[in-house]
Amino acid sequence: MVNPVGLGCMGFSHAYGEPTEKNAAIKMIQKTYDMGYNFFDTAECYTGINADGTTSYNEELVGEALRSVRDKVFIATKMGITFTESGSVLDSSPDKIRKSAEGSLKRLGTDYIDLYYQHRIDPKVEPEVVAETMGQLIKEGKIRSWGISETGEDYLRRANSVCPVTAIQNRYSMIARDYEPLFPVLEELDVALVAFSPLGNGFLSGAYNVNDKFAEGVDFRSHMPQYTKEGFEAGKPLFDYLAQLGKEKNATPGQLSLAWMIRKKPWIVPIPGSRKEHRLQENFGSCDVALTAEEIAKIDNLLDTMNLPVYGRR
């Protein structure tokens, strides 16, 4: 059983500037286990270049950090996308799935993966083919369950009919609600939603303002529209309300953002990421923030009135 909030480990190696130094990253991931985290998310494509020119492999950091508690944690990783200088390459062929799984097992230093995702849908491969291959890996004991990232209803249903899908991992937050129409399908099929970017890539933490700048080319936030002047202006009504509610609940905007989805549906598990200890503690503290159905509805109604530009589906 995973706890209500998991840890997205990507930022230690990928997409948010220079990778964290290896030993520091391992120690921080271990600290999160001590905080109460027991669900850790990574991917084969989460890599970055260290200051000394070597490659930081996120799976290696996660595997080494959790080796001594492997039987007490739930590790999810992903396959199916490779980043190149000319762009991203999608490949979910059976051979690629198997090759990627073996590589992830090796980098993680484990003999099984708890949850193995198809990272992005490959239009060249039918969902039934992907599901059949994942089912074979489950029978072989190499993975214990499987999921799909950024999927819609038709693909999910077709895949699930061949091998039951445990979870989907889609972008979901207060400012990215495109997938809410999929909720009845998830309940029907008994599929969990692992919400990535649950804080809008940090926007909903309240830690940034229009004057903050991010490194071009190595930090995804440098081209996300919510971090523009227009984005902050559009988000002001939400931040004002979260500040008011936060005083009543003794909670930060980030904690309220996570509590909003945790309390909305019991099968939603957000996986916020951070490299700062106080942020990691703060995020996990959202497990203890109680919101009523009326408060959740009030937030939803406010969000319905907003027109906030956001970095959306990928």
Tab-separated table of C-alpha atoms in Angstrom:
chain	number	residue	atom	x	y	z
A	1	MET	CA	0.000	0.000	0.000
A	2	VAL	CA	1.482	3.331	-1.029
A	3	ASN	CA	1.104	6.459	1.081
A	4	PRO	CA	-1.096	9.305	-0.229
A	5	VAL	CA	1.840	11.312	-1.617
A	6	GLY	CA	4.710	9.826	-3.623
A	7	LEU	CA	8.011	11.296	-4.740
A	8	GLY	CA	8.771	12.257	-8.312
A	9	CYS	CA	12.540	11.787	-8.494
A	10	MET	CA	13.112	13.274	-11.956
A	11	GLY	CA	14.467	16.611	-10.742
A	12	PHE	CA	17.525	15.071	-9.143
A	13	SER	CA	18.877	14.344	-12.629
A	14	HIS	CA	16.705	15.834	-15.324
A	15	ALA	CA	14.849	18.928	-16.525
A	16	TYR	CA	15.423	21.282	-13.574
A	17	GLY	CA	18.942	22.521	-14.116
A	18	GLU	CA	22.228	20.815	-13.275
A	19	PRO	CA	21.819	17.378	-11.655
A	20	THR	CA	22.223	17.059	-7.915
A	21	GLU	CA	25.592	15.610	-6.894
A	22	LYS	CA	25.229	11.825	-6.665
A	23	ASN	CA	25.882	11.309	-2.954
A	24	ALA	CA	23.761	14.308	-2.019
A	25	ALA	CA	20.886	13.011	-4.148
A	26	ILE	CA	21.090	9.537	-2.625
A	27	LYS	CA	21.094	10.944	0.911
A	28	MET	CA	18.109	13.173	0.158
A	29	ILE	CA	16.082	10.304	-1.298
A	30	GLN	CA	16.901	8.266	1.809
A	31	LYS	CA	15.712	11.158	3.978
A	32	THR	CA	12.390	11.152	2.173
A	33	TYR	CA	11.907	7.504	3.122
A	34	ASP	CA	12.455	8.499	6.739
A	35	MET	CA	9.838	11.251	6.276
A	36	GLY	CA	7.260	8.650	5.264
A	37	TYR	CA	7.516	8.440	1.476
A	38	ASN	CA	7.257	4.872	0.174
A	39	PHE	CA	6.367	5.423	-3.503
A	40	PHE	CA	9.197	6.571	-5.773
A	41	ASP	CA	8.876	7.458	-9.450
A	42	THR	CA	11.698	7.489	-12.011
A	43	ALA	CA	12.276	6.663	-15.709
A	44	GLU	CA	14.990	5.369	-17.990
A	45	CYS	CA	15.084	8.689	-19.867
A	46	TYR	CA	15.621	10.822	-16.753
A	47	THR	CA	19.266	11.649	-17.290
A	48	GLY	CA	21.434	14.733	-17.103
A	49	ILE	CA	25.043	15.805	-17.437
A	50	ASN	CA	26.964	16.279	-14.196
A	51	ALA	CA	29.424	19.106	-13.624
A	52	ASP	CA	32.304	16.708	-14.378
A	53	GLY	CA	30.791	15.682	-17.717
A	54	THR	CA	29.524	12.268	-16.615
A	55	THR	CA	25.920	11.187	-16.996
A	56	SER	CA	23.504	11.186	-14.076
A	57	TYR	CA	21.123	8.242	-14.375
A	58	ASN	CA	18.095	8.835	-12.194
A	59	GLU	CA	17.304	5.136	-11.894
A	60	GLU	CA	20.767	4.493	-10.463
A	61	LEU	CA	20.269	7.151	-7.788
A	62	VAL	CA	16.880	5.770	-6.810
A	63	GLY	CA	18.060	2.171	-6.787
A	64	GLU	CA	21.120	2.859	-4.667
A	65	ALA	CA	19.237	5.077	-2.239
A	66	LEU	CA	16.519	2.496	-1.604
A	67	ARG	CA	18.528	-0.715	-1.761
A	68	SER	CA	18.468	-1.349	1.993
A	69	VAL	CA	14.680	-0.864	2.157
A	70	ARG	CA	13.751	-2.379	-1.197
A	71	ASP	CA	11.078	-4.667	0.252
A	72	LYS	CA	9.402	-1.717	2.008
A	73	VAL	CA	9.058	0.645	-0.961
A	74	PHE	CA	7.195	0.798	-4.269
A	75	ILE	CA	9.297	1.797	-7.277
A	76	ALA	CA	7.826	2.910	-10.591
A	77	THR	CA	9.827	3.482	-13.738
A	78	LYS	CA	9.065	4.015	-17.414
A	79	MET	CA	10.095	3.153	-20.958
A	80	GLY	CA	9.209	4.225	-24.460
A	81	ILE	CA	10.798	7.615	-25.026
A	82	THR	CA	14.374	8.581	-25.882
A	83	PHE	CA	15.619	12.157	-26.083
A	84	THR	CA	17.979	13.046	-28.918
A	85	GLU	CA	19.478	16.294	-30.183
A	86	SER	CA	16.814	16.425	-32.887
A	87	GLY	CA	13.922	15.689	-30.537
A	88	SER	CA	12.239	12.766	-28.818
A	89	VAL	CA	11.885	9.264	-30.278
A	90	LEU	CA	8.947	7.034	-29.313
A	91	ASP	CA	9.387	3.263	-29.387
A	92	SER	CA	7.080	0.815	-27.629
A	93	SER	CA	7.849	-2.219	-29.754
A	94	PRO	CA	7.978	-5.518	-27.833
A	95	ASP	CA	11.756	-5.762	-28.291
A	96	LYS	CA	12.233	-2.220	-26.990
A	97	ILE	CA	9.999	-2.854	-23.980
A	98	ARG	CA	12.011	-5.927	-23.032
A	99	LYS	CA	15.370	-4.255	-23.621
A	100	SER	CA	14.323	-1.229	-21.589
A	101	ALA	CA	13.012	-3.372	-18.741
A	102	GLU	CA	16.305	-5.245	-18.494
A	103	GLY	CA	18.204	-1.952	-18.495
A	104	SER	CA	16.016	-0.487	-15.762
A	105	LEU	CA	16.339	-3.597	-13.601
A	106	LYS	CA	20.112	-3.324	-13.875
A	107	ARG	CA	20.284	0.403	-13.134
A	108	LEU	CA	17.869	0.079	-10.220
A	109	GLY	CA	19.799	-2.888	-8.858
A	110	THR	CA	16.632	-4.903	-8.309
A	111	ASP	CA	15.101	-8.073	-9.705
A	112	TYR	CA	11.585	-6.660	-10.091
A	113	ILE	CA	9.849	-3.362	-10.869
A	114	ASP	CA	6.676	-2.648	-8.910
A	115	LEU	CA	5.021	-0.504	-11.586
A	116	TYR	CA	6.271	-0.259	-15.164
A	117	TYR	CA	4.860	2.450	-17.402
A	118	GLN	CA	4.694	2.997	-21.101
A	119	HIS	CA	6.048	6.543	-20.840
A	120	ARG	CA	4.416	7.905	-23.984
A	121	ILE	CA	2.065	6.294	-26.483
A	122	ASP	CA	3.798	5.126	-29.655
A	123	PRO	CA	1.381	5.556	-32.594
A	124	LYS	CA	3.225	2.806	-34.486
A	125	VAL	CA	2.339	0.118	-31.915
A	126	GLU	CA	-1.184	-0.982	-31.025
A	127	PRO	CA	-2.129	-0.899	-27.314
A	128	GLU	CA	-2.946	-4.618	-27.390
A	129	VAL	CA	0.645	-5.380	-28.416
A	130	VAL	CA	2.051	-3.265	-25.599
A	131	ALA	CA	-0.316	-4.862	-23.082
A	132	GLU	CA	0.560	-8.390	-24.198
A	133	THR	CA	4.265	-7.703	-23.753
A	134	MET	CA	3.703	-6.183	-20.320
A	135	GLY	CA	1.633	-9.224	-19.374
A	136	GLN	CA	4.506	-11.495	-20.337
A	137	LEU	CA	6.893	-9.470	-18.156
A	138	ILE	CA	4.456	-9.814	-15.251
A	139	LYS	CA	4.312	-13.610	-15.723
A	140	GLU	CA	8.118	-13.690	-15.745
A	141	GLY	CA	8.239	-11.750	-12.466
A	142	LYS	CA	10.238	-8.859	-13.909
A	143	ILE	CA	7.450	-6.371	-13.295
A	144	ARG	CA	4.548	-6.641	-10.861
A	145	SER	CA	2.113	-4.289	-12.561
A	146	TRP	CA	1.977	-1.911	-15.465
A	147	GLY	CA	0.615	1.471	-16.420
A	148	ILE	CA	0.387	4.072	-19.159
A	149	SER	CA	1.425	7.720	-19.052
A	150	GLU	CA	-0.597	10.412	-20.840
A	151	THR	CA	-3.361	8.118	-22.072
A	152	GLY	CA	-6.947	8.695	-23.066
A	153	GLU	CA	-10.007	6.454	-22.773
A	154	ASP	CA	-9.823	4.430	-26.001
A	155	TYR	CA	-6.174	3.446	-25.637
A	156	LEU	CA	-6.676	2.615	-21.950
A	157	ARG	CA	-9.700	0.414	-22.591
A	158	ARG	CA	-8.011	-1.491	-25.404
A	159	ALA	CA	-4.862	-2.091	-23.374
A	160	ASN	CA	-6.779	-3.008	-20.235
A	161	SER	CA	-8.800	-5.642	-22.128
A	162	VAL	CA	-5.579	-7.599	-22.769
A	163	CYS	CA	-3.725	-7.085	-19.483
A	164	PRO	CA	-5.298	-5.119	-16.597
A	165	VAL	CA	-3.763	-1.689	-16.150
A	166	THR	CA	-2.947	-0.752	-12.557
A	167	ALA	CA	-2.401	2.978	-12.987
A	168	ILE	CA	-2.167	5.768	-15.467
A	169	GLN	CA	0.248	8.625	-14.949
A	170	ASN	CA	-1.183	11.811	-16.423
A	171	ARG	CA	-0.560	15.492	-15.860
A	172	TYR	CA	-3.048	16.705	-13.254
A	173	SER	CA	-3.184	19.720	-10.989
A	174	MET	CA	-5.387	22.661	-10.098
A	175	ILE	CA	-4.218	24.358	-13.291
A	176	ALA	CA	-4.252	21.280	-15.556
A	177	ARG	CA	-7.607	19.499	-15.318
A	178	ASP	CA	-7.996	18.200	-18.883
A	179	TYR	CA	-8.238	14.598	-17.740
A	180	GLU	CA	-11.098	14.971	-15.246
A	181	PRO	CA	-13.597	13.607	-17.827
A	182	LEU	CA	-11.603	10.362	-17.652
A	183	PHE	CA	-12.378	9.895	-13.945
A	184	PRO	CA	-15.548	7.757	-14.429
A	185	VAL	CA	-13.577	5.411	-16.675
A	186	LEU	CA	-10.836	5.035	-14.071
A	187	GLU	CA	-13.423	4.199	-11.426
A	188	GLU	CA	-15.130	1.706	-13.736
A	189	LEU	CA	-11.873	-0.081	-14.566
A	190	ASP	CA	-10.397	0.254	-11.054
A	191	VAL	CA	-7.346	2.137	-12.347
A	192	ALA	CA	-5.427	4.624	-10.195
A	193	LEU	CA	-4.322	8.066	-11.340
A	194	VAL	CA	-0.734	8.951	-10.485
A	195	ALA	CA	-0.661	12.711	-10.959
A	196	PHE	CA	2.565	14.112	-12.316
A	197	SER	CA	3.319	17.837	-12.057
A	198	PRO	CA	0.656	18.104	-9.310
A	199	LEU	CA	2.002	21.526	-8.344
A	200	GLY	CA	2.024	22.844	-11.894
A	201	ASN	CA	5.812	22.400	-12.110
A	202	GLY	CA	6.209	24.296	-8.846
A	203	PHE	CA	3.867	27.151	-9.793
A	204	LEU	CA	1.270	26.170	-7.177
A	205	SER	CA	3.842	26.019	-4.384
A	206	GLY	CA	3.667	29.808	-4.120
A	207	ALA	CA	7.454	29.901	-4.000
A	208	TYR	CA	7.954	31.830	-7.248
A	209	ASN	CA	6.988	35.159	-8.755
A	210	VAL	CA	7.244	36.920	-12.098
A	211	ASN	CA	10.835	37.988	-11.410
A	212	ASP	CA	12.147	34.422	-11.115
A	213	LYS	CA	14.150	33.215	-14.109
A	214	PHE	CA	15.058	29.672	-15.134
A	215	ALA	CA	18.040	28.460	-17.151
A	216	GLU	CA	17.250	28.133	-20.846
A	217	GLY	CA	17.784	24.672	-22.281
A	218	VAL	CA	18.182	22.805	-18.999
A	219	ASP	CA	15.141	23.907	-16.970
A	220	PHE	CA	11.724	23.123	-18.440
A	221	ARG	CA	10.155	26.022	-16.557
A	222	SER	CA	11.968	28.542	-18.765
A	223	HIS	CA	9.314	28.039	-21.463
A	224	MET	CA	6.204	27.287	-19.398
A	225	PRO	CA	3.449	29.889	-19.852
A	226	GLN	CA	2.327	29.859	-16.238
A	227	TYR	CA	5.678	31.461	-15.343
A	228	THR	CA	5.017	34.524	-17.498
A	229	LYS	CA	3.575	37.857	-16.362
A	230	GLU	CA	0.236	36.812	-17.848
A	231	GLY	CA	0.387	33.498	-16.012
A	232	PHE	CA	0.936	35.078	-12.622
A	233	GLU	CA	-1.799	37.638	-13.245
A	234	ALA	CA	-4.265	34.928	-14.225
A	235	GLY	CA	-3.336	32.873	-11.162
A	236	LYS	CA	-3.784	35.696	-8.644
A	237	PRO	CA	-7.416	34.885	-7.696
A	238	LEU	CA	-6.408	31.309	-6.947
A	239	PHE	CA	-3.375	32.309	-4.905
A	240	ASP	CA	-5.461	34.835	-2.962
A	241	TYR	CA	-8.000	32.168	-2.057
A	242	LEU	CA	-5.328	29.602	-1.158
A	243	ALA	CA	-3.692	32.173	1.114
A	244	GLN	CA	-7.007	32.760	2.881
A	245	LEU	CA	-7.764	29.039	3.181
A	246	GLY	CA	-4.195	28.368	4.268
A	247	LYS	CA	-4.640	30.595	7.313
A	248	GLU	CA	-7.701	28.587	8.316
A	249	LYS	CA	-5.996	25.237	7.746
A	250	ASN	CA	-2.457	26.197	8.815
A	251	ALA	CA	-1.308	24.965	5.428
A	252	THR	CA	0.789	26.283	2.542
A	253	PRO	CA	-0.543	26.781	-1.007
A	254	GLY	CA	1.376	23.703	-2.105
A	255	GLN	CA	-0.117	21.568	0.650
A	256	LEU	CA	-3.606	22.725	-0.226
A	257	SER	CA	-2.985	21.956	-3.899
A	258	LEU	CA	-2.000	18.380	-3.059
A	259	ALA	CA	-4.711	17.906	-0.413
A	260	TRP	CA	-7.301	19.070	-2.971
A	261	MET	CA	-6.622	16.067	-5.213
A	262	ILE	CA	-5.958	13.564	-2.410
A	263	ARG	CA	-9.348	14.344	-0.838
A	264	LYS	CA	-11.138	14.543	-4.197
A	265	LYS	CA	-10.593	10.857	-5.045
A	266	PRO	CA	-8.965	8.114	-2.926
A	267	TRP	CA	-7.296	6.654	-6.011
A	268	ILE	CA	-5.371	9.807	-6.960
A	269	VAL	CA	-1.722	9.754	-5.883
A	270	PRO	CA	0.280	12.923	-6.574
A	271	ILE	CA	4.037	12.628	-7.067
A	272	PRO	CA	5.485	16.107	-6.495
A	273	GLY	CA	9.230	16.456	-6.799
A	274	SER	CA	11.748	18.674	-5.088
A	275	ARG	CA	15.418	18.643	-4.135
A	276	LYS	CA	14.923	20.797	-1.034
A	277	GLU	CA	14.405	19.038	2.291
A	278	HIS	CA	11.906	21.553	3.648
A	279	ARG	CA	9.830	21.312	0.464
A	280	LEU	CA	9.853	17.531	0.604
A	281	GLN	CA	8.649	17.647	4.211
A	282	GLU	CA	6.035	20.236	3.299
A	283	ASN	CA	4.700	18.168	0.408
A	284	PHE	CA	4.350	15.036	2.507
A	285	GLY	CA	2.628	17.093	5.198
A	286	SER	CA	-0.285	17.554	2.799
A	287	CYS	CA	-1.381	14.048	3.829
A	288	ASP	CA	-2.605	15.608	7.077
A	289	VAL	CA	-4.482	18.556	5.546
A	290	ALA	CA	-8.232	17.962	5.646
A	291	LEU	CA	-10.560	19.550	3.109
A	292	THR	CA	-14.322	19.183	3.069
A	293	ALA	CA	-16.337	18.359	-0.033
A	294	GLU	CA	-17.676	21.908	0.092
A	295	GLU	CA	-14.176	23.398	0.150
A	296	ILE	CA	-13.101	21.215	-2.770
A	297	ALA	CA	-16.189	22.277	-4.719
A	298	LYS	CA	-15.456	25.939	-3.993
A	299	ILE	CA	-11.930	25.524	-5.352
A	300	ASP	CA	-13.286	23.768	-8.442
A	301	ASN	CA	-15.780	26.560	-9.041
A	302	LEU	CA	-13.012	29.139	-8.770
A	303	LEU	CA	-10.829	27.185	-11.185
A	304	ASP	CA	-13.699	27.016	-13.660
A	305	THR	CA	-13.679	30.815	-13.893
A	306	MET	CA	-9.947	31.084	-14.569
A	307	ASN	CA	-8.214	31.228	-17.922
A	308	LEU	CA	-4.681	30.405	-16.888
A	309	PRO	CA	-2.116	29.490	-19.571
A	310	VAL	CA	-0.327	26.299	-18.590
A	311	TYR	CA	2.222	23.921	-19.983
A	312	GLY	CA	-0.193	21.150	-20.912
A	313	ARG	CA	-0.207	17.748	-22.552
A	314	ARG	CA	3.047	16.535	-24.016
